[in-house]
Each structure stands twice: as C-alpha cells, then as structure tokens.
Short mmCIF file of C-alpha atoms in Angstrom, two decimals:
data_model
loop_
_atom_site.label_atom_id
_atom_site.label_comp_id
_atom_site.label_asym_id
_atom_site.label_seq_id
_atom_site.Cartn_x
_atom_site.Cartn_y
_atom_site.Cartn_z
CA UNK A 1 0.00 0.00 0.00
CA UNK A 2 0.73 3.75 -0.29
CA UNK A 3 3.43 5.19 2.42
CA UNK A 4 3.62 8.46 3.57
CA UNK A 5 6.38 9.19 6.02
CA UNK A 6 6.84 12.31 7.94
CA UNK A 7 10.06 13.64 9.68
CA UNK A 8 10.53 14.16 12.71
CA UNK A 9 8.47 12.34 14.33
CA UNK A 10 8.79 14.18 17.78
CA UNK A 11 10.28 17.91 18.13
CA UNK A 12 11.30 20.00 21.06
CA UNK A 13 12.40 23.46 20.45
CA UNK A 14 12.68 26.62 22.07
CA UNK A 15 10.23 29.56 21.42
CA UNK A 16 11.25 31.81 18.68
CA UNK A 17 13.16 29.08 17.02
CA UNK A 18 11.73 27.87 13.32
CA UNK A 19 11.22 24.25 12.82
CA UNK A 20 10.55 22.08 9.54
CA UNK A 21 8.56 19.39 9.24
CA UNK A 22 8.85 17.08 6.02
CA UNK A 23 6.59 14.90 4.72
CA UNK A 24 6.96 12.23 1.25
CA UNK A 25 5.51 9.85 -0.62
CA UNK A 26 7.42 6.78 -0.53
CA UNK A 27 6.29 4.83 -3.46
CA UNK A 28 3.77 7.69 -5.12
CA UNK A 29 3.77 10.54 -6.56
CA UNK A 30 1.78 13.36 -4.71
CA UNK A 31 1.22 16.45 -6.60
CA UNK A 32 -1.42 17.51 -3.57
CA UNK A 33 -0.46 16.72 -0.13
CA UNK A 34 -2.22 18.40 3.03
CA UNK A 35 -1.40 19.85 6.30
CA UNK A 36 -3.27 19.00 9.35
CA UNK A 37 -3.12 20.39 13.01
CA UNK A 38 -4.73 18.20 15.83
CA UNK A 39 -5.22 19.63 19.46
CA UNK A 40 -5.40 17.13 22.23
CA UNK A 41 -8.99 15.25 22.23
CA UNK A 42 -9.92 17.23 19.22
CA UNK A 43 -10.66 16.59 15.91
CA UNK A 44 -8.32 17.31 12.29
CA UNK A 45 -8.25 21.04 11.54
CA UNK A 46 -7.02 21.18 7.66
CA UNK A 47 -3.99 23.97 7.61
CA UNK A 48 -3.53 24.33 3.81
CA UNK A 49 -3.36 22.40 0.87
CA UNK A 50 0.12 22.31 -0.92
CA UNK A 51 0.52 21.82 -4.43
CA UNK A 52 3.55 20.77 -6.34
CA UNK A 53 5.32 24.08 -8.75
CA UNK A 54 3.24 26.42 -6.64
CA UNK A 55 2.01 28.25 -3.82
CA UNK A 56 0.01 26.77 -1.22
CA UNK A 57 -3.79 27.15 -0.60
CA UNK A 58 -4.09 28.22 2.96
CA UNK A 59 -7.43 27.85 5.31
CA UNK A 60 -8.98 30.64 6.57
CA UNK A 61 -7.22 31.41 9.91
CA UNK A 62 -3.80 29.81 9.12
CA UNK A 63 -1.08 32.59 8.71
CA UNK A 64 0.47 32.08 6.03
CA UNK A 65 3.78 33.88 6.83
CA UNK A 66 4.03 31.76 10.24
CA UNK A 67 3.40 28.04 8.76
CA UNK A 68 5.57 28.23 5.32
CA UNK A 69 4.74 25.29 3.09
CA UNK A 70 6.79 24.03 0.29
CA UNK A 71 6.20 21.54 -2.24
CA UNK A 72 9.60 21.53 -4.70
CA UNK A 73 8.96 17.83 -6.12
CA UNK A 74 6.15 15.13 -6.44
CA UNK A 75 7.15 13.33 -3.37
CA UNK A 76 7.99 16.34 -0.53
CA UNK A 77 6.26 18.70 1.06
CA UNK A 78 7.60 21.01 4.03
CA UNK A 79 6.23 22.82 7.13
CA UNK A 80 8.12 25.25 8.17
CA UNK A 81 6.54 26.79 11.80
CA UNK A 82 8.94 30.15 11.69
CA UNK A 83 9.20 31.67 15.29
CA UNK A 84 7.40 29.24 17.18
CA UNK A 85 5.49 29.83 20.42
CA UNK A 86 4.23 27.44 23.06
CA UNK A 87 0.89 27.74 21.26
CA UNK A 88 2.16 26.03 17.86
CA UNK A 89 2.56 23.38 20.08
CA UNK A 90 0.67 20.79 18.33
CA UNK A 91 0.25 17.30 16.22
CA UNK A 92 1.14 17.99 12.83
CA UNK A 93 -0.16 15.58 10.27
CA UNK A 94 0.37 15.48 6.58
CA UNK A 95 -1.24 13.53 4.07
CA UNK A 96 -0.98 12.86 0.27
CA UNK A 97 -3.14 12.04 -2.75
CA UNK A 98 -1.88 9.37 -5.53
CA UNK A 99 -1.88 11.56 -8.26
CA UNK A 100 -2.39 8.12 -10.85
CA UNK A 101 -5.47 7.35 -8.83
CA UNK A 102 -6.76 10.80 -6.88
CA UNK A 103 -9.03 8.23 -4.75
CA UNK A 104 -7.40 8.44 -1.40
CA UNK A 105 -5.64 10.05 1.03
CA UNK A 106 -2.96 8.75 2.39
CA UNK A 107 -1.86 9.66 5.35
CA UNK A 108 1.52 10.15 7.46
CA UNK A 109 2.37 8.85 11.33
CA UNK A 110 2.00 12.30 12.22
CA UNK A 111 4.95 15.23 14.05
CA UNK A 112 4.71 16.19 17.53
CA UNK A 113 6.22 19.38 18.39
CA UNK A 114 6.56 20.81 21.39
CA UNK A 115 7.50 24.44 21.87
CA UNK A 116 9.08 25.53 25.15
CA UNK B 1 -18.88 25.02 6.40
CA UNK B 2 -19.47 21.58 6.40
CA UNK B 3 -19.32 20.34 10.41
CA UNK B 4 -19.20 16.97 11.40
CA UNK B 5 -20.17 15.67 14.53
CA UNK B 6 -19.72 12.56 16.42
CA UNK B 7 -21.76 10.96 19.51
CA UNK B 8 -20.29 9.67 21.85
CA UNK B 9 -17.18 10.98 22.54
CA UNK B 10 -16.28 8.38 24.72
CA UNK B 11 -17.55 4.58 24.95
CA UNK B 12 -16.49 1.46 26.87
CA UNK B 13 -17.59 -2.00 26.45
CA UNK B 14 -17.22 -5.40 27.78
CA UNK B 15 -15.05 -7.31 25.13
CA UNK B 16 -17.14 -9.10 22.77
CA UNK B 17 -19.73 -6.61 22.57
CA UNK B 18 -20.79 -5.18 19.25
CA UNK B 19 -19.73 -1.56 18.78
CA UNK B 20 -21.94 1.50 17.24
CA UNK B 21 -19.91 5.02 16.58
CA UNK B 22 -21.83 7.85 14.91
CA UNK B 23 -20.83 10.91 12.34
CA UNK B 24 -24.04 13.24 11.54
CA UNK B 25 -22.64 15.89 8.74
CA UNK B 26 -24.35 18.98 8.10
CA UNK B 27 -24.14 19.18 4.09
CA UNK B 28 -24.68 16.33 2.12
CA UNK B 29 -23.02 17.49 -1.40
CA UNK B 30 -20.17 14.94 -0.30
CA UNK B 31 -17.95 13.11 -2.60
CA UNK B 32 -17.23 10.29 -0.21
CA UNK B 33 -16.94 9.08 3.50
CA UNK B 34 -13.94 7.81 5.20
CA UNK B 35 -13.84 6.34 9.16
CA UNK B 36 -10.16 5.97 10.36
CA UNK B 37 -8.45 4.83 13.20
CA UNK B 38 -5.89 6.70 15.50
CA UNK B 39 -3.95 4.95 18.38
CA UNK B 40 -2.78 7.08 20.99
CA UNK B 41 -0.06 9.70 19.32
CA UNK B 42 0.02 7.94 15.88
CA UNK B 43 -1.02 9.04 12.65
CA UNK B 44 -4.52 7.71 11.39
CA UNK B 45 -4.93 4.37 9.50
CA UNK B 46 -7.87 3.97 6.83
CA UNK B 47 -10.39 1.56 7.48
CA UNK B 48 -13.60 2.03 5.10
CA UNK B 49 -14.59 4.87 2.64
CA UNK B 50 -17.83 5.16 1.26
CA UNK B 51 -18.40 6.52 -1.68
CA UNK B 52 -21.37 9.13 -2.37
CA UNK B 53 -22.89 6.64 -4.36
CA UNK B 54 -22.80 4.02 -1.90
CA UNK B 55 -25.09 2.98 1.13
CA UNK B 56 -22.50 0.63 2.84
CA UNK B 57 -18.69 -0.95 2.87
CA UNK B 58 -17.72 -3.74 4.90
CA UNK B 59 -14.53 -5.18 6.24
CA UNK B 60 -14.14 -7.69 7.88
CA UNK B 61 -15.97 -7.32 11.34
CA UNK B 62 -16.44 -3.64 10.26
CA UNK B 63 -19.53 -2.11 8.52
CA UNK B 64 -19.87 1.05 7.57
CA UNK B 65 -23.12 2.70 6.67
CA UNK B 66 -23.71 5.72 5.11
CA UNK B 67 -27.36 7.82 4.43
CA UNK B 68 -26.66 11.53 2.58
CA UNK B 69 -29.82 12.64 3.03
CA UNK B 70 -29.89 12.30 6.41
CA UNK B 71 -26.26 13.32 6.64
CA UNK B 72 -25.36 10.26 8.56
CA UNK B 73 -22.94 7.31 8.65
CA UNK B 74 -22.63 4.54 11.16
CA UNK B 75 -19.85 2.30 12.10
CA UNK B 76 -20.34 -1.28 13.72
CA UNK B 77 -17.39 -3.44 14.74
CA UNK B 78 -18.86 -6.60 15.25
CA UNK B 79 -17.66 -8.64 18.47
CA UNK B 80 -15.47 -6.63 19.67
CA UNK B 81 -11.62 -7.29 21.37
CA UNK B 82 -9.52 -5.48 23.14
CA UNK B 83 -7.45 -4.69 20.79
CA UNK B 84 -10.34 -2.37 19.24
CA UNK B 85 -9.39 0.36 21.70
CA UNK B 86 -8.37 3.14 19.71
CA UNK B 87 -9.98 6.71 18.76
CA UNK B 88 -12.22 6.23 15.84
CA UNK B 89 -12.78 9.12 13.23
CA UNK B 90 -15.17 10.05 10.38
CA UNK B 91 -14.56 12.40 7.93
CA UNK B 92 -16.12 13.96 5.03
CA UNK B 93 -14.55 14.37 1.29
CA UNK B 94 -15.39 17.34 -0.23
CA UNK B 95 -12.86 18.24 -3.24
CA UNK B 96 -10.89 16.37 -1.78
CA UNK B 97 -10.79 18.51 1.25
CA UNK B 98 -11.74 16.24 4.57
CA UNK B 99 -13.47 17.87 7.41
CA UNK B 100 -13.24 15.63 10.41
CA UNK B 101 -15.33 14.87 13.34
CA UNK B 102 -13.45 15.10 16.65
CA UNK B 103 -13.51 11.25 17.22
CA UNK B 104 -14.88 8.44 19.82
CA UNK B 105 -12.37 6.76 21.96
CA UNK B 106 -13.25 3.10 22.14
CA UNK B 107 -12.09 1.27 25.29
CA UNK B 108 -12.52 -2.19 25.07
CA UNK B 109 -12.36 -4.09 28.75
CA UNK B 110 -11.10 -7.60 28.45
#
C-alpha cells in the first residue's frame, strides 16, 4: 500500500526558534499533499493544501507567513513553523493524494512538536 | 462550512460486545466518507470509505453505513476485542478537502 512518512516524528524546540517538518511519498507521486493540526482530544483542523510548482492554498485562519509550506517535487512537502510559540505546540499531520489514482488520502504517522 | 459531529465521545464495552460510533454531517453534497483509526499519538490508519454513491462498505468485522440525506454514517465493529481500543474518526470528502469529526475513543475491557 501507499506510504507516507513524515520527519521528525517528535520535536522539542525553544520559542522563537523555526522548525521544519517534512513529509513524502514513498512509493507515489503526490502532486497535492495536506497539512493537518490536531489539538489534544480534538478533531483534524485542515492547515492548507500544498501543491507541487506552486504556492500553497491556505485555510482561513492559518497565517500564512508563520506556517511556510513548500512543495519543490512530487514526493515532498515542508512545514516550516517560523518563530514558534508554546501555542504552535501541536500534532502535525500530513497527508498525500496518488496523483495516478486521486481516490485516497494517504496519510503520514503524524509530528509532535513541542515548543518551550 | 461543512461540520461533522460525532456521539459519543467516549464509549467502553465489555469485550465481545458489538460496537456503534456515529458521524451526523451537516451538508450532504459529499464526494465520499472515510472512518479511520488513530492509536494514541500515531497518525490515522484507513479503514472504510464510502463513496457518495454508496449505502455501505464492509470489512471484515467492520460495517460502515452511510445515508446523505440524512447526513449520517454509522460504524459497527462486530464482536469486539480489546485490541479495538483506539480513537475512531469520520470524515467527510469534499474536493478532496476532509473535514473531520473530533472522534470516539473506544475502550474495550477484556
């Protein structure tokens, strides 16, 4: 089946530091992948949608120039939380879509971060 | 906005019991339906998706259900083990867009 790994898998930083989070298609190419944030006990909130050779489509809400997304090839896509705060502190999930089938989403094992 | 809800948040059962999680969604111009599984701080594993089209999927001991008009879908796990005990989540497919519900936790007592 479809494998979507993200990396890290667990992050600790201090506040005001960036982090990146990565996230590929193993054996697939992904031309759209997602970003999802998940709050303790609550349910997926969709971030943006990332598309390969150009700019992300963020949700309402999300800033844009805090969570930087970049898609440079059909099997990455990066999260980049610049200056992060104890309230980025979060699960960060990504997931992609096969772009030969477009049926389902795939998703990956999912980044904690914690900011301090 | 499409919302989706689920009831109950929280369930426990006596292994070997037959499970019943519900999603209620509050537009049905869906493409398709998916219920996944999370285990405590892991990513979320596919387990049925129902297309628009579709009434029900089954699995295994899982059946999924699904009625748009109603804006409802239904997920038994039949005989249930211990090993059940996860946080279960619905979502809706919209452009390929999912909006989630927040989950039920399943506990499963042996």
């Amino acid at each position: 089946g479809a494998v979507v790994s993200q990396h890290p898998s667990r992050v600790i930083c201090k506040s005001g530091t960036s982090v990146k989070i990565e996230c590929r298609s193993l054996d697939f190419q992904a031309t759209t992948m997602f970003w999802y944030r998940q709050f303790p006990k609550k349910s997926l909130m969709l971030m943006a949608t990332s598309n390969e050779g150009s700019k992300a489509t963020y949700e309402q809400g999300v800033e844009k120039d805090k969570f930087l997304i970049n898609h440079a090839s059909l099997t990455l896509s990066t999260l980049t939380v610049t200056s992060a705060h104890p309230e980025d502190s979060s699960f960060y999930i990504c997931s992609a879509i096969d772009s030969g089938s477009r049926e389902t989403q795939y998703f990956g094992p999912g980044t904690r971060l914690l900011v301090l | 906005k499409q919302e989706v809800t689920q009831i109950p948040a929280a369930l426990s059962v006596p292994e070997g019991e037959n499970l019943v999680l519900n999603c209620s969604f509050t537009d049905s111009a869906i493409y398709n339906l998916q219920w996944f599984r999370q285990d405590p701080g892991k990513g979320l594993t596919s387990l049925l998706l129902i297309q628009s089209s579709q009434r029900e999927q089954t699995s295994g001991r899982l059946n999924a259900s699904l009625d748009k008009s109603s804006g409802r879908s239904t997920l038994y796990i039949a005989a249930s083990q211990p090993g059940d005990s996860a946080t279960y989540l619905c979502a809706v497919v919209d452009d390929y867009k999912l909006s989630f519900g927040a989950g039920t936790t399943v506990t499963v007592r042996a």
